[in-house]
């Protein structure tokens, strides 16, 4: 039998409240408290499941938008379209984990309804959420993280209306965080941004600009000076989070001569926030040329961005915010076209028009190629006279109009937020109020959480403070790692950024396949009752120091005894590597490992978290994780498996829209890009 909880010299557990866990104390250690593995292991109710009640409604039109969360302790059914709760309560006779997935998924149908109320008060008027956002590629009901111990999901674009039907301009989402015996309901909101005015009513970068709503555009009829042999075109573009949502394809910011396969076409498209300069010389698919901006030059949202591209009969060049963003040698003479010059859509208006949402200003076309220094000067001083470089055509819209760095947002006084849940056991409510005399302005956000403990009757609020102590140290460097308790979501977040992997000695670069990261965990429960330590092991893309392959694709984690013996306590894996701006706070590369450890009264436990990438014990490591799709699209469940960590996964199984399956080579070395 494996014995846990050997006390380290000089370490004594202590409560941490809501802040960062202490690395150590000066108190003398108490007596050791050996524990068997069984005392720490998950119990029969310690699991979570989440699914759509009758299949995904986006592909099954007759199915309700009922998202079911069921654990071994309770179930919650949320109608993401109406924000109603048709079923909520404790599961009287839970199945064990595997049996629940096979046989027990209908237990929620016997539970009563509950009444959920989400309200916002702005300028003294109260508004209630009566609808969630519709499901689209990026918005509406979204799945964030899913696995054995945790189900995390949200609904964006909540609709708030007052008693007289007035709508509130607010950016709000509703999040559910479900552990086996704990449920958090979270309302996050901030005053909304005002819509971009259409056409020349819009603000600009210098004076007024031209607002593009996703249905309108600005077009100049063809004339010979718009189709020079050599040229530079520059413009300022205001980008919003919705800039790419007006089309199911790729929006065009500027397009001359029909479309990308038309001879003489030139323009700029936007994909995943990255601009692409396009040119066609000769007509047809094979004569298309483009330059794509790299990810680090992704356009800023809710801000003006300067774009320029040029062609000198030899090289196509692209610039983003004054910086060279790429070039391509073509060495061909352009043939002039006869189509118009359109801004905000594809010029031929085919299909849905390939519209862009945002604003443009200070558009200039030159019959020569500007130097990198001249482009940078135009970026740095847009108000300055462009002489001695004169444009042959320019569109500055309303010179006396309003220039703004960003579009204005709402500002509220006498504001408040409330979450209320009425159940058969009573009403549970949390409220936040803006202090008197203060103003709540965009972009400041506020979050309000109602967290409940459901292990046994009666239903009660989850504590906002934790008595547990969770400490973490990098091994073998013996460096303290930040640990912070999130009282809304109930987890201790262990920050794994910057850990240097331990790599076997030698000169062979392949030895990095055997890299391993080790973290000492010290857990303590000073109370007279059993407590559950809910753990999040978090690593961002910037914090990954593995130097071989595509590390994020094959990261695996295990909880083990300090001597290396596995405990058998699962670690749920969730990952993301998608970078589209629509992903918001979830975009980018990150790894989240979730686990929970039951701690008996007065227990003090030492465990070790081990992370590997390419190999485990000298052979390719096998991993299975949930891949977050926020920042890629569809935002539903996707399972991802891999052997090693060298590129595209072995298998990605979509159990959301389309149920797509993508088999790959078992040890693929292909790049992951955005998919």
XYZ file of C-alpha atoms in Angstrom:
675
model
C 0.000 0.000 0.000
C 1.349 3.421 -0.943
C 1.680 5.806 2.016
C 1.141 9.518 1.390
C 1.494 12.646 3.426
C 5.096 12.466 4.579
C 5.709 15.830 6.229
C 8.544 17.951 4.850
C 10.924 19.447 7.376
C 9.950 23.020 8.239
C 6.574 22.914 6.466
C 3.323 23.436 8.334
C 0.051 23.917 6.456
C -1.883 27.143 6.840
C -5.086 28.626 5.468
C -4.717 30.974 2.527
C -8.074 32.748 2.203
C -8.574 34.256 -1.209
C -5.040 35.330 -2.052
C -1.779 33.716 -2.996
C -0.762 30.633 -1.073
C 2.262 31.019 1.200
C 5.363 29.187 0.094
C 6.309 28.213 3.647
C 5.926 29.179 7.293
C 8.327 29.363 10.184
C 6.160 27.170 12.416
C 7.536 23.853 13.611
C 6.054 20.814 11.922
C 3.440 18.757 13.687
C 3.256 14.990 13.659
C 3.046 13.267 10.286
C -0.390 12.118 9.172
C 0.026 9.109 6.858
C -2.898 8.481 4.516
C -3.728 5.685 2.154
C -4.338 6.406 -1.476
C -7.946 5.345 -0.984
C -8.590 8.292 1.337
C -7.679 10.761 -1.421
C -9.325 9.044 -4.382
C -12.547 10.146 -6.101
C -15.745 8.660 -4.664
C -18.677 7.263 -6.647
C -20.340 10.714 -7.125
C -17.098 12.416 -8.179
C -17.725 12.879 -11.881
C -19.364 15.351 -14.265
C -21.097 14.921 -17.627
C -22.482 17.501 -20.079
C -24.458 17.097 -23.283
C -27.315 18.514 -25.357
C -30.603 16.937 -24.255
C -31.738 15.782 -27.712
C -28.684 16.321 -29.867
C -27.017 19.544 -30.922
C -29.836 21.942 -31.933
C -27.666 23.686 -34.494
C -27.921 20.519 -36.616
C -31.172 19.102 -35.215
C -33.702 21.926 -35.669
C -36.421 20.196 -33.639
C -34.156 19.779 -30.590
C -34.461 22.276 -27.728
C -31.461 24.337 -26.666
C -31.271 22.383 -23.416
C -27.739 21.913 -22.116
C -27.632 19.172 -19.483
C -25.039 19.014 -16.721
C -25.206 15.893 -14.591
C -22.861 14.757 -11.844
C -23.003 11.968 -9.311
C -24.662 14.465 -6.975
C -26.969 16.792 -8.930
C -28.194 17.838 -12.370
C -28.863 21.213 -13.992
C -30.628 21.763 -17.312
C -30.191 25.239 -18.812
C -32.209 26.449 -21.777
C -29.510 28.565 -23.414
C -32.056 30.297 -25.659
C -34.401 31.502 -22.890
C -32.095 31.236 -19.823
C -34.742 29.169 -18.050
C -33.946 26.146 -15.865
C -36.471 23.388 -16.633
C -34.774 20.883 -14.272
C -32.500 21.237 -11.249
C -31.836 19.261 -8.085
C -29.988 16.419 -6.419
C -29.684 12.980 -7.976
C -31.171 10.610 -5.357
C -29.453 7.357 -6.450
C -26.396 8.161 -8.553
C -24.705 5.698 -10.860
C -20.958 5.248 -10.861
C -19.040 7.120 -13.572
C -19.032 4.623 -16.465
C -22.581 3.442 -15.789
C -23.844 7.025 -15.689
C -22.572 7.608 -19.229
C -24.251 4.405 -20.437
C -27.472 4.203 -18.465
C -28.024 7.135 -16.142
C -28.295 10.083 -18.504
C -32.053 10.421 -18.038
C -32.068 10.959 -14.284
C -32.382 14.719 -14.722
C -35.855 14.357 -16.258
C -37.347 13.564 -12.831
C -36.086 16.785 -11.236
C -38.276 19.898 -10.728
C -37.819 23.240 -12.427
C -36.017 26.181 -10.865
C -36.317 29.902 -11.568
C -33.135 31.693 -12.636
C -33.144 35.505 -12.638
C -30.243 37.575 -13.977
C -30.797 41.318 -13.599
C -28.841 44.485 -14.299
C -29.649 47.965 -13.051
C -28.327 50.913 -15.088
C -29.103 54.557 -14.371
C -31.682 53.386 -11.852
C -33.693 51.221 -14.293
C -33.741 47.419 -13.856
C -33.389 45.041 -16.784
C -33.757 41.245 -16.783
C -32.019 38.736 -19.056
C -34.687 36.969 -21.096
C -32.612 35.419 -23.887
C -29.168 34.065 -24.598
C -27.315 34.820 -27.797
C -28.054 32.681 -30.836
C -25.474 30.047 -31.689
C -23.079 31.209 -34.389
C -19.552 30.256 -35.299
C -18.217 32.321 -32.394
C -21.093 33.340 -30.100
C -24.083 32.050 -28.193
C -23.703 28.788 -26.203
C -20.030 27.808 -25.964
C -18.176 24.911 -24.377
C -14.965 25.974 -22.654
C -13.698 22.924 -20.751
C -15.103 19.445 -20.314
C -14.007 16.223 -18.632
C -14.179 13.952 -15.588
C -14.065 16.604 -12.868
C -15.193 19.876 -14.464
C -17.751 21.105 -16.999
C -17.363 24.760 -17.909
C -19.568 26.490 -20.462
C -21.149 29.858 -21.120
C -23.700 31.746 -23.193
C -22.700 35.075 -24.742
C -24.673 38.055 -26.023
C -27.334 38.000 -23.326
C -30.409 40.130 -24.042
C -31.585 42.362 -21.153
C -34.891 44.244 -21.319
C -36.833 46.357 -18.846
C -40.476 45.908 -17.906
C -41.536 48.271 -20.710
C -39.505 46.376 -23.334
C -36.529 48.750 -23.513
C -33.275 46.933 -24.341
C -30.029 47.576 -22.505
C -26.822 48.054 -24.490
C -24.605 45.633 -22.572
C -21.966 43.013 -23.313
C -22.869 40.127 -21.004
C -22.379 36.392 -20.740
C -23.574 33.707 -18.337
C -21.107 31.027 -17.246
C -21.673 27.713 -15.476
C -18.806 25.941 -13.683
C -19.768 22.473 -12.491
C -17.657 20.281 -10.201
C -19.037 16.977 -8.865
C -20.401 18.560 -5.656
C -20.209 22.285 -6.418
C -21.996 24.514 -8.934
C -21.163 28.126 -9.781
C -23.441 30.446 -11.766
C -21.522 33.504 -12.992
C -22.793 36.665 -14.642
C -20.108 38.767 -16.346
C -21.088 42.138 -17.818
C -19.807 45.497 -18.939
C -21.453 48.538 -20.526
C -21.839 48.042 -24.259
C -20.091 49.816 -27.093
C -22.228 52.072 -29.196
C -22.824 50.848 -32.761
C -20.638 52.197 -35.534
C -22.623 54.840 -37.441
C -23.020 53.997 -41.149
C -21.284 55.858 -43.948
C -19.935 59.367 -43.392
C -21.756 59.719 -40.078
C -18.954 57.620 -38.581
C -15.968 58.920 -36.664
C -12.570 58.628 -38.333
C -8.845 58.511 -37.705
C -8.351 62.092 -38.956
C -11.670 63.907 -39.065
C -14.663 61.765 -40.005
C -14.426 58.298 -41.548
C -16.743 55.861 -43.325
C -18.683 53.293 -41.271
C -19.136 49.821 -42.751
C -22.038 47.982 -41.121
C -21.684 44.643 -42.897
C -24.408 45.521 -45.400
C -23.117 48.739 -46.972
C -19.907 49.593 -48.814
C -18.057 52.455 -50.497
C -17.177 52.134 -54.186
C -15.414 54.322 -56.759
C -16.175 53.787 -60.433
C -13.292 52.725 -62.626
C -11.031 55.299 -64.132
C -7.547 54.721 -65.627
C -5.577 56.289 -62.755
C -6.959 53.623 -60.400
C -5.115 50.862 -62.311
C -1.441 51.904 -62.518
C 1.420 49.559 -63.391
C 3.089 50.346 -60.074
C 1.288 51.531 -56.975
C 0.996 51.861 -53.223
C -2.398 51.898 -51.537
C -2.681 52.922 -47.888
C -5.678 53.228 -45.578
C -6.676 53.261 -41.923
C -9.022 50.477 -40.814
C -11.030 50.338 -37.582
C -11.454 46.702 -36.550
C -14.097 45.346 -34.164
C -14.601 41.828 -32.756
C -17.400 41.475 -35.340
C -15.357 42.579 -38.346
C -15.342 39.107 -39.938
C -18.879 38.054 -38.996
C -20.791 39.654 -41.882
C -19.704 36.882 -44.266
C -19.355 33.131 -44.127
C -16.176 33.505 -46.164
C -13.310 36.019 -45.969
C -14.166 39.739 -45.866
C -12.558 42.184 -48.269
C -11.371 45.520 -46.910
C -10.562 46.790 -50.398
C -11.089 45.118 -53.778
C -10.420 46.377 -57.320
C -11.635 44.516 -60.392
C -14.199 41.917 -59.457
C -12.565 39.103 -57.417
C -9.287 37.327 -56.699
C -9.329 35.239 -59.909
C -9.940 38.210 -62.213
C -6.985 39.576 -64.180
C -5.921 42.913 -62.702
C -7.461 42.283 -59.283
C -5.765 43.852 -56.291
C -6.955 44.280 -52.717
C -6.746 43.292 -49.055
C -8.716 40.580 -47.259
C -8.875 39.784 -43.551
C -8.654 36.288 -42.087
C -8.387 35.497 -38.376
C -7.482 39.135 -37.793
C -4.516 38.945 -40.169
C -4.541 41.022 -43.372
C -3.639 39.507 -46.737
C -2.518 41.562 -49.743
C -3.815 40.067 -52.998
C -2.857 40.494 -56.651
C -3.841 38.691 -59.863
C -1.727 39.038 -63.004
C -2.911 36.854 -65.863
C -6.321 35.767 -64.581
C -7.481 32.507 -63.090
C -6.606 30.525 -60.003
C -2.985 29.874 -60.982
C -2.175 33.578 -61.347
C -3.248 34.631 -57.891
C -0.550 35.990 -55.617
C -0.797 36.973 -51.970
C 1.197 38.052 -48.926
C -0.140 37.071 -45.492
C 0.736 39.043 -42.381
C 2.280 36.887 -39.625
C 0.360 36.246 -36.368
C 2.333 38.822 -34.381
C 0.963 41.507 -36.721
C -2.679 40.577 -36.161
C -4.805 43.711 -36.297
C -5.809 45.297 -33.009
C -9.529 45.221 -32.229
C -11.450 48.326 -31.162
C -8.591 50.374 -32.573
C -7.387 51.977 -35.781
C -4.823 50.032 -37.816
C -2.729 51.342 -40.690
C -2.404 49.106 -43.762
C -0.395 49.611 -46.934
C 0.565 47.372 -49.825
C 2.607 48.049 -52.943
C 3.713 46.504 -56.228
C 6.634 47.674 -58.389
C 6.291 45.147 -61.261
C 8.582 42.833 -59.319
C 7.603 42.464 -55.646
C 4.309 42.582 -53.758
C 4.790 44.031 -50.262
C 2.481 44.372 -47.262
C 2.825 46.687 -44.249
C 0.865 46.569 -40.979
C 0.984 49.512 -38.578
C 4.199 50.787 -40.105
C 5.977 47.419 -40.018
C 6.914 45.264 -43.047
C 4.580 42.258 -42.892
C 5.908 40.209 -45.802
C 6.696 40.281 -49.501
C 6.571 38.045 -52.565
C 8.503 38.254 -55.831
C 6.262 38.039 -58.907
C 8.205 39.798 -61.733
C 5.232 40.476 -64.003
C 3.674 43.586 -65.501
C 0.116 44.322 -64.392
C -2.669 44.501 -66.951
C -5.233 47.169 -66.005
C -8.807 46.113 -65.327
C -12.071 47.945 -65.787
C -13.923 47.143 -62.563
C -14.611 49.525 -59.729
C -12.603 50.056 -56.532
C -14.708 48.861 -53.580
C -14.141 49.241 -49.853
C -15.911 47.000 -47.348
C -16.852 44.133 -49.675
C -15.729 42.156 -52.711
C -16.183 44.339 -55.780
C -18.398 41.920 -57.740
C -20.715 41.476 -54.712
C -20.952 37.750 -55.383
C -22.518 35.441 -52.791
C -23.062 37.238 -49.499
C -20.835 40.077 -50.673
C -17.815 39.169 -48.512
C -18.591 42.224 -46.384
C -16.355 43.764 -43.720
C -17.689 45.404 -40.548
C -15.737 48.352 -39.187
C -14.638 51.705 -40.565
C -12.107 53.101 -43.038
C -10.440 56.489 -43.356
C -7.534 58.324 -44.989
C -7.406 56.170 -48.130
C -4.681 57.108 -50.598
C -3.463 55.605 -53.874
C 0.018 56.459 -55.212
C 1.488 55.814 -58.668
C 4.742 54.740 -57.135
C 6.088 52.438 -54.466
C 6.596 54.065 -51.086
C 9.732 53.084 -49.223
C 9.435 51.342 -45.844
C 10.524 54.590 -44.199
C 7.797 56.544 -46.001
C 5.143 53.982 -45.028
C 6.235 54.173 -41.419
C 6.081 57.972 -41.521
C 2.514 57.803 -42.863
C 1.635 55.494 -39.950
C 3.274 57.713 -37.353
C 1.958 61.022 -38.701
C -1.382 60.467 -40.454
C -2.348 64.123 -39.938
C 0.758 65.446 -41.711
C 0.752 66.633 -45.320
C 1.902 63.741 -47.552
C 4.065 66.039 -49.752
C 6.434 65.514 -51.496
C 4.762 62.110 -52.059
C 1.471 63.052 -53.689
C -1.447 60.659 -54.042
C -3.231 60.407 -57.385
C -6.474 59.640 -55.574
C -7.540 60.003 -51.968
C -10.698 59.665 -49.889
C -10.693 61.421 -46.521
C -14.478 61.685 -46.166
C -15.547 64.427 -43.694
C -12.459 66.512 -42.784
C -14.483 68.441 -40.213
C -16.014 65.283 -38.773
C -15.200 63.695 -35.432
C -11.899 61.849 -34.965
C -11.816 59.230 -32.208
C -9.166 56.763 -31.102
C -11.902 54.229 -30.305
C -15.672 54.161 -30.511
C -17.525 55.390 -27.443
C -19.223 53.109 -24.958
C -22.034 53.396 -22.449
C -21.559 54.960 -18.999
C -23.919 54.173 -16.113
C -24.564 55.451 -12.616
C -26.855 53.899 -9.978
C -25.931 50.428 -11.283
C -26.231 46.917 -9.834
C -26.123 43.206 -10.760
C -28.142 40.327 -9.253
C -28.187 36.541 -9.663
C -31.105 34.684 -8.107
C -32.020 30.988 -8.183
C -35.330 29.875 -6.676
C -35.505 26.123 -5.994
C -37.775 23.799 -4.029
C -35.403 24.310 -1.082
C -35.491 28.109 -1.112
C -34.144 31.139 -2.945
C -30.426 31.821 -3.307
C -29.226 35.270 -4.350
C -26.076 37.336 -4.775
C -26.024 41.082 -5.491
C -23.414 43.712 -6.329
C -24.009 47.470 -6.268
C -21.929 50.252 -7.771
C -20.732 52.533 -4.964
C -22.596 55.879 -4.806
C -21.014 58.672 -6.815
C -19.161 56.294 -9.166
C -19.734 55.694 -12.877
C -19.537 52.301 -14.557
C -17.976 52.837 -17.985
C -16.987 50.673 -20.901
C -14.640 48.732 -20.986
C -14.713 48.029 -17.238
C -16.301 44.653 -16.560
C -17.741 43.156 -13.403
C -18.356 39.535 -12.449
C -20.911 38.240 -9.948
C -21.006 34.596 -8.835
C -23.579 32.467 -7.058
C -21.825 29.272 -5.927
C -23.626 26.370 -4.245
C -22.469 23.269 -2.362
C -24.613 20.234 -3.176
C -23.047 17.179 -1.521
C -25.922 16.701 0.918
C -29.007 18.417 2.290
C -29.618 21.199 2.900
C -28.508 23.163 -0.153
C -26.112 25.915 0.911
C -23.843 28.657 -0.396
C -20.314 27.547 -1.186
C -17.830 29.360 1.070
C -16.126 32.422 -0.405
C -12.944 31.619 1.534
C -11.114 28.307 1.594
C -9.544 26.812 4.704
C -7.212 24.693 2.594
C -3.541 25.371 1.989
C -2.163 24.551 -1.450
C 1.512 25.178 -2.128
C 3.552 24.343 -5.230
C 7.291 24.273 -5.956
C 9.161 23.542 -9.164
C 11.477 20.528 -8.982
C 14.419 20.261 -8.930
C 14.851 24.072 -8.993
C 12.953 24.418 -5.690
C 11.226 27.572 -6.986
C 7.903 28.584 -5.460
C 5.063 28.708 -7.993
C 2.113 31.107 -7.709
C -1.091 29.560 -6.369
C -4.300 31.585 -6.245
C -7.772 30.624 -5.086
C -10.726 31.546 -7.319
C -13.703 31.773 -4.970
C -16.170 31.933 -7.874
C -14.993 28.816 -9.701
C -13.788 26.982 -6.616
C -10.323 26.049 -7.828
C -6.778 26.651 -6.673
C -4.943 27.790 -9.795
C -1.330 26.591 -9.901
C 0.663 28.681 -12.396
C 3.030 26.395 -14.322
C 4.470 29.087 -16.612
C 8.217 29.217 -16.972
C 9.071 25.761 -15.612
C 12.258 24.501 -17.216
C 11.855 20.870 -18.337
C 14.374 18.366 -17.027
C 16.150 16.874 -20.047
C 18.562 13.889 -20.088
C 22.199 14.845 -20.547
C 23.772 14.632 -23.979
C 24.193 16.409 -27.313
C 21.463 14.627 -29.264
C 18.567 17.077 -29.796
C 16.172 14.122 -29.692
C 16.792 13.825 -25.951
C 14.274 16.661 -25.538
C 11.578 14.081 -26.342
C 12.199 12.756 -22.830
C 11.719 16.155 -21.172
C 9.685 16.086 -17.979
C 8.398 18.804 -15.663
C 7.876 18.096 -11.969
C 5.958 20.112 -9.384
C 5.857 19.373 -5.672
C 2.352 19.865 -4.234
C 1.731 20.379 -0.522
C -1.940 20.127 0.447
C -3.327 20.669 3.943
C -6.770 20.551 5.537
C -6.649 22.101 9.042
C -10.384 21.601 9.705
C -12.331 18.900 11.544
C -14.200 17.929 8.353
C -13.249 16.347 5.053
C -12.523 18.982 2.398
C -12.008 18.734 -1.375
C -9.002 20.428 -2.972
C -10.049 21.378 -6.512
C -6.946 22.012 -8.587
C -6.269 23.802 -11.880
C -2.775 23.349 -13.327
C -2.432 26.172 -15.875
C 0.214 26.884 -18.483
C 0.073 29.504 -21.237
C 1.800 29.298 -24.598
C 4.420 31.786 -23.419
C 5.152 29.551 -20.430
C 5.930 26.391 -22.431
C 9.707 25.850 -22.454
C 9.797 22.500 -24.265
C 12.049 22.942 -27.314
C 11.059 20.094 -29.616
C 8.019 19.418 -31.768
C 4.623 21.037 -31.168
C 4.479 20.662 -27.378
C 0.837 21.600 -26.801
C -0.467 18.726 -28.956
C 0.809 15.964 -26.673
C 1.055 17.433 -23.175
C 0.116 14.862 -20.529
C -0.107 15.105 -16.741
C -0.153 12.632 -13.869
C -0.456 12.951 -10.095
C 1.981 10.701 -8.301
C 3.643 9.999 -4.969
C 7.002 11.733 -4.350
C 8.776 8.423 -5.032
C 7.263 8.310 -8.540
C 4.447 5.824 -7.934
C 1.189 6.929 -9.617
C -1.731 7.647 -7.321
C -4.440 6.789 -9.853
C -6.151 10.148 -9.278
C -7.156 11.356 -12.777
C -6.013 14.659 -14.285
C -8.511 16.059 -16.791
C -6.774 17.692 -19.781
C -8.063 20.697 -21.738
C -6.067 22.537 -24.394
C -6.295 25.304 -26.936
C -4.065 26.490 -29.777
C -6.528 28.616 -31.779
C -5.728 32.291 -32.207
C -8.672 33.999 -33.912
C -9.539 37.296 -32.159
C -13.129 36.116 -31.672
C -11.765 33.758 -29.025
C -11.327 36.712 -26.683
C -9.828 35.699 -23.337
C -9.810 32.033 -24.403
C -7.770 32.601 -27.590
C -4.160 31.538 -27.881
C -2.193 28.542 -26.700
C -2.929 27.212 -23.217
C -3.006 23.986 -21.229
C -5.339 23.342 -18.289
C -5.156 20.228 -16.148
C -7.957 19.701 -13.615
C -8.043 17.335 -10.685
C -9.485 17.071 -7.210
C -8.131 15.473 -4.051
C -10.287 14.589 -1.047
C -8.508 15.598 2.164
C -9.592 14.013 5.459
C -9.665 16.151 8.625
C -6.238 17.545 9.598
C -4.598 15.857 6.604
C -1.304 17.079 5.196
C -0.311 15.515 1.897
C 2.668 15.717 -0.433
C 2.070 14.807 -4.066
C 3.954 15.414 -7.297
C 2.551 16.641 -10.592
C 4.515 15.340 -13.573
C 4.110 16.708 -17.106
C 5.552 15.142 -20.244
C 5.476 15.964 -23.948
C 6.952 13.623 -26.586
C 7.904 10.604 -24.490
C 6.968 8.874 -21.259
C 9.561 6.349 -20.147
C 11.359 6.488 -23.493
C 8.361 5.708 -25.702
C 5.805 7.982 -27.379
C 3.430 9.376 -24.758
C -0.269 8.716 -25.385
C -2.620 11.562 -24.473
C -6.338 12.273 -24.669
C -7.690 15.765 -24.072
C -10.617 18.058 -24.738
C -9.658 20.645 -27.353
C -11.307 24.037 -26.863
C -12.712 25.386 -30.141
C -13.284 28.965 -28.978
C -11.070 30.985 -31.296
C -11.530 28.444 -34.094
C -15.270 28.196 -34.499
C -18.456 26.231 -33.624
C -17.430 26.180 -29.928
C -18.740 22.708 -29.068
C -17.103 19.460 -27.891
C -13.964 18.148 -29.583
C -11.809 15.268 -28.353
C -8.115 15.247 -29.240
C -5.699 12.333 -28.948
C -2.024 12.119 -29.811
C 1.041 9.929 -29.684
C 3.978 12.129 -28.813
C 3.927 15.892 -29.314
C 5.172 16.498 -32.826
C 2.351 18.117 -34.759
C -1.165 17.221 -35.822
C -2.866 14.821 -33.409
C -3.528 11.187 -34.109
C -7.280 11.718 -33.951
C -9.612 14.644 -33.489
C -13.228 13.651 -33.032
C -15.897 16.315 -33.247
C -18.893 15.407 -31.122
C -20.468 18.790 -31.783
C -21.477 20.226 -35.175
C -20.744 17.841 -38.016
C -19.266 15.076 -35.816
C -16.127 15.230 -37.922
C -13.330 12.703 -37.548
C -9.810 13.552 -38.669
C -7.405 10.596 -38.510
C -3.725 11.452 -38.775
C -0.512 9.477 -38.807
C 0.210 8.101 -35.325
C 3.349 10.206 -34.945
C 2.557 13.101 -37.285
C 5.088 15.914 -37.672
C 2.719 18.311 -39.469
C 2.221 21.866 -38.175
C -0.943 22.566 -36.194
C -1.550 26.097 -37.553
C -5.030 27.142 -36.470
C -6.836 23.806 -36.681
